[in-house]
mmCIF file of C-alpha atoms in Angstrom:
data_model
loop_
_atom_site.group_PDB
_atom_site.id
_atom_site.type_symbol
_atom_site.label_atom_id
_atom_site.label_comp_id
_atom_site.label_asym_id
_atom_site.label_seq_id
_atom_site.Cartn_x
_atom_site.Cartn_y
_atom_site.Cartn_z
ATOM 1 C CA MET A 4 -9.474 -33.346 9.055
ATOM 2 C CA THR A 5 -11.833 -30.908 7.351
ATOM 3 C CA PRO A 6 -10.116 -27.577 6.611
ATOM 4 C CA ALA A 7 -11.541 -24.499 8.296
ATOM 5 C CA ARG A 8 -14.006 -22.455 6.302
ATOM 6 C CA PRO A 9 -12.566 -19.135 5.142
ATOM 7 C CA VAL A 10 -13.668 -16.078 7.060
ATOM 8 C CA LEU A 11 -13.667 -14.184 3.762
ATOM 9 C CA SER A 12 -13.878 -15.618 0.269
ATOM 10 C CA VAL A 13 -13.695 -13.220 -2.685
ATOM 11 C CA GLU A 14 -14.577 -14.855 -5.993
ATOM 12 C CA GLY A 15 -14.091 -13.285 -9.429
ATOM 13 C CA LEU A 16 -14.556 -9.704 -8.227
ATOM 14 C CA HIS A 17 -14.945 -6.996 -10.879
ATOM 15 C CA ILE A 18 -15.441 -3.343 -9.922
ATOM 16 C CA HIS A 19 -16.146 -0.543 -12.416
ATOM 17 C CA PHE A 20 -16.166 3.210 -11.872
ATOM 18 C CA HIS A 21 -18.345 5.266 -14.185
ATOM 19 C CA ALA A 22 -16.442 8.463 -14.960
ATOM 20 C CA ARG A 23 -16.817 11.183 -17.591
ATOM 21 C CA ARG A 24 -13.970 9.732 -19.631
ATOM 22 C CA GLY A 25 -15.453 6.259 -19.623
ATOM 23 C CA ILE A 26 -15.669 3.111 -17.530
ATOM 24 C CA ILE A 27 -12.659 2.539 -15.298
ATOM 25 C CA HIS A 28 -11.934 -1.128 -14.611
ATOM 26 C CA ALA A 29 -10.632 -0.617 -11.081
ATOM 27 C CA VAL A 30 -10.689 -4.291 -10.035
ATOM 28 C CA ASP A 31 -10.460 -7.078 -12.602
ATOM 29 C CA ASP A 32 -11.246 -10.692 -11.639
ATOM 30 C CA VAL A 33 -9.780 -10.746 -8.118
ATOM 31 C CA THR A 34 -10.103 -14.008 -6.163
ATOM 32 C CA PHE A 35 -8.717 -14.896 -2.739
ATOM 33 C CA ASP A 36 -9.563 -16.453 0.654
ATOM 34 C CA ILE A 37 -8.615 -15.522 4.202
ATOM 35 C CA GLN A 38 -8.644 -18.248 6.842
ATOM 36 C CA PRO A 39 -9.398 -17.691 10.555
ATOM 37 C CA GLY A 40 -6.346 -16.275 12.325
ATOM 38 C CA GLU A 41 -4.490 -15.621 9.069
ATOM 39 C CA ILE A 42 -2.801 -12.370 8.020
ATOM 40 C CA VAL A 43 -2.942 -11.738 4.281
ATOM 41 C CA ALA A 44 -1.090 -8.730 2.877
ATOM 42 C CA LEU A 45 -2.257 -6.846 -0.201
ATOM 43 C CA VAL A 46 0.515 -4.813 -1.862
ATOM 44 C CA GLY A 47 1.103 -2.773 -5.013
ATOM 45 C CA GLU A 48 1.524 0.766 -6.281
ATOM 46 C CA SER A 49 -1.063 3.467 -5.673
ATOM 47 C CA GLY A 50 -4.005 2.943 -8.004
ATOM 48 C CA SER A 51 -3.563 -0.822 -8.250
ATOM 49 C CA GLY A 52 -6.954 -1.546 -6.641
ATOM 50 C CA LYS A 53 -5.993 -2.407 -3.064
ATOM 51 C CA SER A 54 -8.187 0.054 -1.178
ATOM 52 C CA VAL A 55 -11.064 -0.333 -3.635
ATOM 53 C CA THR A 56 -11.051 -4.076 -2.966
ATOM 54 C CA SER A 57 -11.195 -3.500 0.788
ATOM 55 C CA LEU A 58 -13.950 -0.888 0.502
ATOM 56 C CA SER A 59 -16.040 -3.299 -1.571
ATOM 57 C CA VAL A 60 -15.845 -5.830 1.276
ATOM 58 C CA MET A 61 -17.243 -3.208 3.640
ATOM 59 C CA GLY A 62 -19.891 -2.053 1.177
ATOM 60 C CA LEU A 63 -18.351 1.433 1.152
ATOM 61 C CA LEU A 64 -17.673 2.009 -2.531
ATOM 62 C CA PRO A 65 -18.374 5.558 -3.719
ATOM 63 C CA ARG A 66 -21.584 6.093 -5.683
ATOM 64 C CA VAL A 67 -19.805 5.963 -9.046
ATOM 65 C CA GLY A 68 -18.395 2.520 -8.188
ATOM 66 C CA ARG A 69 -20.220 -0.723 -8.941
ATOM 67 C CA ILE A 70 -19.506 -4.393 -8.326
ATOM 68 C CA THR A 71 -20.333 -5.752 -11.783
ATOM 69 C CA HIS A 72 -19.457 -9.381 -11.160
ATOM 70 C CA GLY A 73 -18.316 -11.715 -8.416
ATOM 71 C CA ARG A 74 -19.104 -12.665 -4.831
ATOM 72 C CA ILE A 75 -17.752 -11.563 -1.458
ATOM 73 C CA LEU A 76 -18.644 -14.288 1.029
ATOM 74 C CA PHE A 77 -18.203 -13.404 4.700
ATOM 75 C CA GLY A 78 -18.830 -16.208 7.148
ATOM 76 C CA PRO A 79 -17.416 -16.584 10.652
ATOM 77 C CA ALA A 80 -17.418 -20.176 11.872
ATOM 78 C CA ASP A 81 -20.663 -19.815 13.850
ATOM 79 C CA GLN A 82 -22.657 -18.053 11.095
ATOM 80 C CA PRO A 83 -23.853 -18.930 7.584
ATOM 81 C CA PRO A 84 -21.918 -17.100 4.837
ATOM 82 C CA VAL A 85 -23.334 -13.806 3.565
ATOM 83 C CA ASP A 86 -22.622 -12.464 0.074
ATOM 84 C CA LEU A 87 -21.640 -8.880 0.845
ATOM 85 C CA ALA A 88 -21.601 -7.988 -2.857
ATOM 86 C CA GLY A 89 -25.384 -8.187 -2.992
ATOM 87 C CA ALA A 90 -26.343 -7.705 0.657
ATOM 88 C CA PRO A 91 -28.873 -4.993 1.593
ATOM 89 C CA GLU A 92 -27.642 -1.930 3.474
ATOM 90 C CA LYS A 93 -29.278 -3.104 6.710
ATOM 91 C CA THR A 94 -27.201 -6.300 6.668
ATOM 92 C CA LEU A 95 -24.022 -4.406 5.850
ATOM 93 C CA ARG A 96 -24.574 -2.037 8.771
ATOM 94 C CA GLN A 97 -24.860 -4.984 11.140
ATOM 95 C CA ILE A 98 -21.593 -6.462 9.869
ATOM 96 C CA ARG A 99 -19.569 -3.223 9.704
ATOM 97 C CA GLY A 100 -17.931 -2.694 13.078
ATOM 98 C CA GLY A 101 -19.347 -5.962 14.343
ATOM 99 C CA GLY A 102 -18.208 -8.912 12.254
ATOM 100 C CA ILE A 103 -15.703 -6.835 10.251
ATOM 101 C CA GLY A 104 -13.605 -4.012 11.660
ATOM 102 C CA MET A 105 -11.621 -1.560 9.568
ATOM 103 C CA VAL A 106 -8.661 0.698 10.230
ATOM 104 C CA PHE A 107 -8.766 3.426 7.595
ATOM 105 C CA GLN A 108 -5.734 5.058 5.997
ATOM 106 C CA GLU A 109 -5.878 8.471 7.644
ATOM 107 C CA PRO A 110 -7.074 8.517 11.265
ATOM 108 C CA MET A 111 -7.373 12.313 11.421
ATOM 109 C CA THR A 112 -10.040 12.351 8.718
ATOM 110 C CA SER A 113 -11.665 9.076 9.845
ATOM 111 C CA LEU A 114 -12.317 10.176 13.431
ATOM 112 C CA ASN A 115 -15.136 12.602 14.249
ATOM 113 C CA PRO A 116 -13.482 15.849 15.456
ATOM 114 C CA ALA A 117 -16.579 16.836 17.445
ATOM 115 C CA MET A 118 -16.696 13.659 19.591
ATOM 116 C CA THR A 119 -14.293 12.407 22.226
ATOM 117 C CA VAL A 120 -12.415 9.251 21.297
ATOM 118 C CA GLY A 121 -14.102 7.406 24.153
ATOM 119 C CA ALA A 122 -17.559 8.283 22.834
ATOM 120 C CA GLN A 123 -16.592 7.091 19.351
ATOM 121 C CA ILE A 124 -15.374 3.734 20.650
ATOM 122 C CA ALA A 125 -18.411 3.356 22.919
ATOM 123 C CA GLU A 126 -20.777 4.054 20.025
ATOM 124 C CA ALA A 127 -19.764 0.820 18.285
ATOM 125 C CA LEU A 128 -20.281 -1.170 21.485
ATOM 126 C CA VAL A 129 -23.755 0.285 22.034
ATOM 127 C CA LEU A 130 -24.822 -0.408 18.455
ATOM 128 C CA HIS A 131 -23.312 -3.865 17.944
ATOM 129 C CA ALA A 132 -22.856 -5.344 21.425
ATOM 130 C CA GLY A 133 -25.990 -3.932 23.032
ATOM 131 C CA MET A 134 -24.100 -2.360 25.943
ATOM 132 C CA THR A 135 -25.384 0.520 27.968
ATOM 133 C CA ALA A 136 -23.616 3.848 27.476
ATOM 134 C CA GLY A 137 -21.882 3.601 30.844
ATOM 135 C CA ALA A 138 -20.656 0.051 30.325
ATOM 136 C CA ALA A 139 -19.505 0.899 26.802
ATOM 137 C CA LEU A 140 -17.469 3.863 28.017
ATOM 138 C CA ALA A 141 -15.822 1.695 30.707
ATOM 139 C CA ARG A 142 -14.988 -0.855 28.025
ATOM 140 C CA ALA A 143 -13.526 1.950 25.892
ATOM 141 C CA VAL A 144 -11.029 2.654 28.675
ATOM 142 C CA ASP A 145 -9.969 -1.009 28.644
ATOM 143 C CA LEU A 146 -9.589 -0.952 24.859
ATOM 144 C CA LEU A 147 -7.414 2.159 24.942
ATOM 145 C CA ALA A 148 -5.200 0.436 27.477
ATOM 146 C CA ALA A 149 -5.078 -2.695 25.303
ATOM 147 C CA VAL A 150 -3.699 -0.727 22.341
ATOM 148 C CA GLY A 151 -0.994 0.859 24.449
ATOM 149 C CA ILE A 152 -2.332 4.328 25.241
ATOM 150 C CA ALA A 153 -1.029 5.638 28.542
ATOM 151 C CA ALA A 154 -3.456 7.006 31.141
ATOM 152 C CA PRO A 155 -6.540 5.680 29.301
ATOM 153 C CA GLU A 156 -8.881 6.989 32.011
ATOM 154 C CA GLN A 157 -7.901 10.530 31.056
ATOM 155 C CA ARG A 158 -7.462 9.962 27.317
ATOM 156 C CA VAL A 159 -10.971 8.553 26.939
ATOM 157 C CA GLY A 160 -12.212 12.150 27.213
ATOM 158 C CA SER A 161 -9.758 13.578 24.663
ATOM 159 C CA TYR A 162 -10.671 14.808 21.192
ATOM 160 C CA PRO A 163 -8.740 13.585 18.126
ATOM 161 C CA HIS A 164 -6.882 16.890 17.660
ATOM 162 C CA GLN A 165 -5.445 16.521 21.155
ATOM 163 C CA MET A 166 -3.644 13.309 20.192
ATOM 164 C CA SER A 167 -0.583 12.531 18.096
ATOM 165 C CA GLY A 168 -0.793 10.602 14.822
ATOM 166 C CA GLY A 169 0.317 7.384 16.475
ATOM 167 C CA MET A 170 -2.242 7.746 19.254
ATOM 168 C CA ARG A 171 -5.038 8.417 16.763
ATOM 169 C CA GLN A 172 -4.039 5.292 14.870
ATOM 170 C CA ARG A 173 -4.265 3.315 18.111
ATOM 171 C CA VAL A 174 -7.727 4.766 18.717
ATOM 172 C CA MET A 175 -8.767 3.582 15.254
ATOM 173 C CA ILE A 176 -7.555 0.088 16.100
ATOM 174 C CA ALA A 177 -9.433 0.177 19.420
ATOM 175 C CA MET A 178 -12.629 1.134 17.569
ATOM 176 C CA ALA A 179 -12.086 -1.588 14.956
ATOM 177 C CA ILE A 180 -11.549 -4.377 17.498
ATOM 178 C CA ALA A 181 -14.129 -3.213 20.065
ATOM 179 C CA CYS A 182 -16.665 -5.884 19.098
ATOM 180 C CA ARG A 183 -14.060 -8.636 18.566
ATOM 181 C CA PRO A 184 -14.532 -8.894 14.794
ATOM 182 C CA ALA A 185 -13.795 -12.093 12.908
ATOM 183 C CA LEU A 186 -11.983 -10.025 10.247
ATOM 184 C CA LEU A 187 -9.969 -6.834 10.543
ATOM 185 C CA ILE A 188 -9.159 -4.802 7.431
ATOM 186 C CA ALA A 189 -6.112 -2.617 8.075
ATOM 187 C CA ASP A 190 -5.619 -0.154 5.210
ATOM 188 C CA GLU A 191 -2.145 1.388 5.530
ATOM 189 C CA PRO A 192 -2.317 1.341 9.341
ATOM 190 C CA THR A 193 1.292 2.529 9.725
ATOM 191 C CA THR A 194 1.395 5.321 7.120
ATOM 192 C CA ALA A 195 3.312 8.435 8.246
ATOM 193 C CA LEU A 196 4.264 6.836 11.570
ATOM 194 C CA ASP A 197 7.850 6.576 12.786
ATOM 195 C CA VAL A 198 9.447 3.139 12.732
ATOM 196 C CA THR A 199 9.123 2.639 16.496
ATOM 197 C CA THR A 200 5.383 3.360 16.404
ATOM 198 C CA GLN A 201 5.018 1.150 13.313
ATOM 199 C CA ALA A 202 6.530 -1.762 15.209
ATOM 200 C CA GLN A 203 4.239 -1.133 18.179
ATOM 201 C CA ILE A 204 1.117 -1.042 15.974
ATOM 202 C CA LEU A 205 2.064 -4.316 14.278
ATOM 203 C CA ASP A 206 2.790 -5.922 17.654
ATOM 204 C CA ILE A 207 -0.694 -4.928 18.817
ATOM 205 C CA LEU A 208 -2.332 -6.412 15.717
ATOM 206 C CA GLY A 209 -0.278 -9.595 15.983
ATOM 207 C CA GLN A 210 -1.192 -10.047 19.638
ATOM 208 C CA LEU A 211 -4.879 -9.530 18.855
ATOM 209 C CA ARG A 212 -4.661 -12.172 16.163
ATOM 210 C CA ARG A 213 -3.115 -14.622 18.622
ATOM 211 C CA ASP A 214 -5.570 -13.817 21.431
ATOM 212 C CA THR A 215 -8.818 -13.813 19.452
ATOM 213 C CA GLY A 216 -8.164 -15.779 16.237
ATOM 214 C CA MET A 217 -9.032 -12.668 14.243
ATOM 215 C CA ALA A 218 -8.119 -12.740 10.543
ATOM 216 C CA VAL A 219 -6.420 -9.665 9.066
ATOM 217 C CA LEU A 220 -6.364 -8.191 5.572
ATOM 218 C CA PHE A 221 -3.281 -5.960 5.705
ATOM 219 C CA ILE A 222 -2.966 -3.351 2.944
ATOM 220 C CA THR A 223 0.381 -1.615 2.616
ATOM 221 C CA HIS A 224 3.063 -0.182 0.332
ATOM 222 C CA ASN A 225 5.805 -1.259 2.720
ATOM 223 C CA LEU A 226 7.129 -4.637 1.594
ATOM 224 C CA SER A 227 9.532 -4.818 4.527
ATOM 225 C CA LEU A 228 6.546 -4.850 6.903
ATOM 226 C CA VAL A 229 4.960 -7.659 4.885
ATOM 227 C CA GLU A 230 7.972 -9.915 5.454
ATOM 228 C CA ALA A 231 7.805 -9.400 9.206
ATOM 229 C CA PHE A 232 4.047 -9.497 9.690
ATOM 230 C CA ALA A 233 2.044 -11.449 7.093
ATOM 231 C CA ASP A 234 1.465 -15.132 6.348
ATOM 232 C CA ARG A 235 0.508 -14.739 2.692
ATOM 233 C CA VAL A 236 0.862 -11.872 0.226
ATOM 234 C CA MET A 237 -1.062 -10.815 -2.883
ATOM 235 C CA VAL A 238 0.588 -8.440 -5.337
ATOM 236 C CA MET A 239 -1.836 -6.250 -7.313
ATOM 237 C CA TYR A 240 -1.164 -4.306 -10.491
ATOM 238 C CA ALA A 241 -3.702 -2.456 -12.647
ATOM 239 C CA GLY A 242 -6.632 -3.987 -10.772
ATOM 240 C CA GLN A 243 -5.421 -7.592 -11.036
ATOM 241 C CA VAL A 244 -3.677 -9.989 -8.693
ATOM 242 C CA VAL A 245 -0.427 -10.742 -10.545
ATOM 243 C CA GLU A 246 1.207 -12.941 -7.896
ATOM 244 C CA HIS A 247 -0.042 -14.708 -4.788
ATOM 245 C CA GLY A 248 1.576 -17.071 -2.324
ATOM 246 C CA CYS A 249 3.097 -17.451 1.114
ATOM 247 C CA VAL A 250 5.385 -14.605 2.117
ATOM 248 C CA ALA A 251 8.577 -16.696 2.087
ATOM 249 C CA ASP A 252 7.963 -17.841 -1.504
ATOM 250 C CA VAL A 253 6.855 -14.542 -2.988
ATOM 251 C CA MET A 254 9.430 -12.383 -1.222
ATOM 252 C CA GLY A 255 12.250 -14.902 -1.540
ATOM 253 C CA GLN A 256 11.675 -16.076 -5.112
ATOM 254 C CA PRO A 257 9.234 -13.741 -6.892
ATOM 255 C CA ARG A 258 7.707 -15.214 -10.031
ATOM 256 C CA HIS A 259 6.346 -12.061 -11.621
ATOM 257 C CA SER A 260 8.535 -9.346 -13.076
ATOM 258 C CA TYR A 261 6.481 -6.655 -11.315
ATOM 259 C CA THR A 262 7.007 -8.249 -7.900
ATOM 260 C CA ARG A 263 10.734 -8.556 -8.552
ATOM 261 C CA ALA A 264 10.874 -4.918 -9.680
ATOM 262 C CA LEU A 265 9.153 -3.800 -6.460
ATOM 263 C CA LEU A 266 11.601 -5.783 -4.352
ATOM 264 C CA ASP A 267 14.590 -4.442 -6.293
ATOM 265 C CA CYS A 268 13.491 -0.932 -5.286
ATOM 266 C CA LEU A 269 13.842 -1.689 -1.573
ATOM 267 C CA PRO A 270 16.954 0.109 -0.302
ATOM 268 C CA VAL A 271 17.877 -2.672 2.140
ATOM 269 C CA ARG A 272 17.806 -5.322 -0.598
ATOM 270 C CA HIS A 273 19.599 -3.064 -3.074
ATOM 271 C CA LEU A 274 22.451 -2.315 -0.675
ATOM 272 C CA ALA A 275 22.785 -5.999 0.229
ATOM 273 C CA THR A 276 23.810 -6.792 -3.367
ATOM 274 C CA LEU A 277 26.610 -4.197 -3.453
ATOM 275 C CA GLY A 278 30.276 -4.724 -2.670
ATOM 276 C CA ASP A 279 32.790 -2.141 -1.576
ATOM 277 C CA GLY A 280 32.560 -0.138 -4.791
ATOM 278 C CA PRO A 281 30.588 3.065 -5.365
ATOM 279 C CA SER A 282 26.857 2.779 -4.794
ATOM 280 C CA PRO A 283 24.795 3.152 -7.979
ATOM 281 C CA MET A 284 21.428 4.871 -7.949
ATOM 282 C CA LEU A 285 18.518 3.043 -6.374
ATOM 283 C CA PRO A 286 16.569 1.142 -9.064
ATOM 284 C CA THR A 287 13.162 2.445 -10.103
ATOM 285 C CA ILE A 288 10.358 1.075 -12.261
ATOM 286 C CA ARG A 289 10.227 3.079 -15.454
ATOM 287 C CA GLY A 290 6.998 4.423 -16.916
ATOM 288 C CA HIS A 291 3.573 4.621 -15.331
ATOM 289 C CA PRO A 292 0.693 2.231 -14.610
ATOM 290 C CA PRO A 293 -1.803 1.900 -17.471
ATOM 291 C CA ASP A 294 -4.967 3.954 -17.906
ATOM 292 C CA LEU A 295 -7.692 1.653 -16.600
ATOM 293 C CA ALA A 296 -10.289 3.415 -18.738
ATOM 294 C CA GLN A 297 -8.579 2.258 -21.936
ATOM 295 C CA PRO A 298 -9.043 -1.195 -23.510
ATOM 296 C CA ARG A 299 -6.198 -3.502 -22.559
ATOM 297 C CA VAL A 300 -4.620 -6.272 -24.608
ATOM 298 C CA GLY A 301 -1.904 -8.455 -23.194
ATOM 299 C CA CYS A 302 -0.078 -8.181 -19.874
ATOM 300 C CA ALA A 303 -0.738 -4.847 -18.165
ATOM 301 C CA PHE A 304 2.882 -4.642 -17.015
ATOM 302 C CA ALA A 305 4.376 -5.327 -20.485
ATOM 303 C CA PRO A 306 5.197 -1.650 -21.330
ATOM 304 C CA ARG A 307 7.338 -1.380 -18.164
ATOM 305 C CA CYS A 308 8.818 -4.883 -18.093
ATOM 306 C CA ASP A 309 12.475 -5.691 -18.835
ATOM 307 C CA MET A 310 11.573 -9.283 -19.731
ATOM 308 C CA VAL A 311 8.728 -8.542 -22.130
ATOM 309 C CA ARG A 312 8.119 -10.866 -25.090
ATOM 310 C CA ASP A 313 5.855 -10.656 -28.093
ATOM 311 C CA ALA A 314 3.535 -13.167 -26.421
ATOM 312 C CA CYS A 315 3.168 -10.833 -23.441
ATOM 313 C CA ARG A 316 1.494 -8.219 -25.633
ATOM 314 C CA ALA A 317 -1.136 -10.632 -26.952
ATOM 315 C CA GLY A 318 -3.911 -12.323 -25.039
ATOM 316 C CA HIS A 319 -4.628 -12.025 -21.332
ATOM 317 C CA PRO A 320 -2.251 -14.022 -19.081
ATOM 318 C CA ALA A 321 -4.076 -16.101 -16.484
ATOM 319 C CA LEU A 322 -2.849 -16.998 -13.014
ATOM 320 C CA GLN A 323 -0.829 -20.223 -13.147
ATOM 321 C CA PRO A 324 1.130 -22.290 -10.614
ATOM 322 C CA ALA A 325 4.694 -21.037 -10.295
ATOM 323 C CA ALA A 326 6.161 -24.320 -9.004
ATOM 324 C CA GLU A 327 5.191 -27.940 -8.641
ATOM 325 C CA GLY A 328 3.149 -28.592 -5.518
ATOM 326 C CA MET A 329 3.415 -25.026 -4.216
ATOM 327 C CA ASP A 330 0.614 -22.633 -3.308
ATOM 328 C CA HIS A 331 2.277 -19.913 -5.370
ATOM 329 C CA VAL A 332 0.653 -18.498 -8.511
ATOM 330 C CA THR A 333 1.735 -15.875 -11.016
ATOM 331 C CA ARG A 334 0.313 -14.065 -14.036
ATOM 332 C CA CYS A 335 3.742 -13.878 -15.748
ATOM 333 C CA ILE A 336 4.408 -16.215 -18.705
ATOM 334 C CA ALA A 337 8.186 -15.703 -18.361
ATOM 335 C CA TRP A 338 8.477 -16.687 -14.700
ATOM 336 C CA ARG A 339 10.722 -19.684 -15.486
ATOM 337 C CA ASP A 340 13.370 -17.354 -16.919
ATOM 338 C CA MET A 341 13.731 -15.288 -13.766
ATOM 339 C CA ALA A 342 16.951 -15.376 -11.809
ATOM 340 C CA GLY A 343 17.303 -17.081 -8.432
ATOM 341 C CA PRO A 344 16.331 -15.761 -5.032
ATOM 342 C CA VAL A 345 16.455 -12.019 -4.429
ATOM 343 C CA ALA A 346 18.789 -10.613 -1.813
ATOM 344 C CA SER A 347 17.294 -10.298 1.656
#
């Protein structure tokens, strides 16, 4: 049986930012695929390149940012693939909100304060689905109901400032899925929300994936959410993917020292390893991420790594299989020396 064609295929992506202090290598040789109906999580510290990668897919990089190398192939099953890295603005406008939806980090700044939420949802339907204004507004009511907003007939006429943070996030999801996109990019969709609302948002996204076959690129700092929600996970550090595999493999037996360090910082995992004695301080990762404007030799994580070797400081480690016959790759040369599974 022929495998399904990826909805999104990113190949050798390099992104540079031209700043006063030099060229910042924000994304460095990133490659990954997302299959139809698959949820792929992208995790890492702030500044690791997660949001920049997602913005490049949408063609929304700031003016100082440039894709210097690589391809971003977007191709739903019924359409020929399009290289978004070199696509003209007209093509990108047709795909944004239509073929690809995006939930931005901060809904308060992403929504137009001068328009009702219903008008903002309807706008996408008029532009991409060819609906009349009346039909689009009626559909907006249905979408608000689908994302769990009570009394959608009344809320469709509300302005963003009249809604709570969780409700605004639901509105953003309704806008992103209005045209039934083949791919949804969710950039920190649960930031600053309480745990109950987080669970509700993820339930909505999971149900949409099951109902429509929509693929999801899920960007987050919360590794606990990744375990519960995603199929595969990519760990980014200093603009590179340092580990990539299915969630069970990466979260259960990390094969990069950075991934293991991130997991060790999770309170629930840390407490699970303790007995009845006094609780030591929660582990942290010492130091800071590297300056991406400076030339780099060796592993980017070497200055912060507890397992560093002389070989780590020379050359540029490439992604390599972390186990025989497994779809699990790592950029760490010392992965064989890591301990067994982490506590869950």
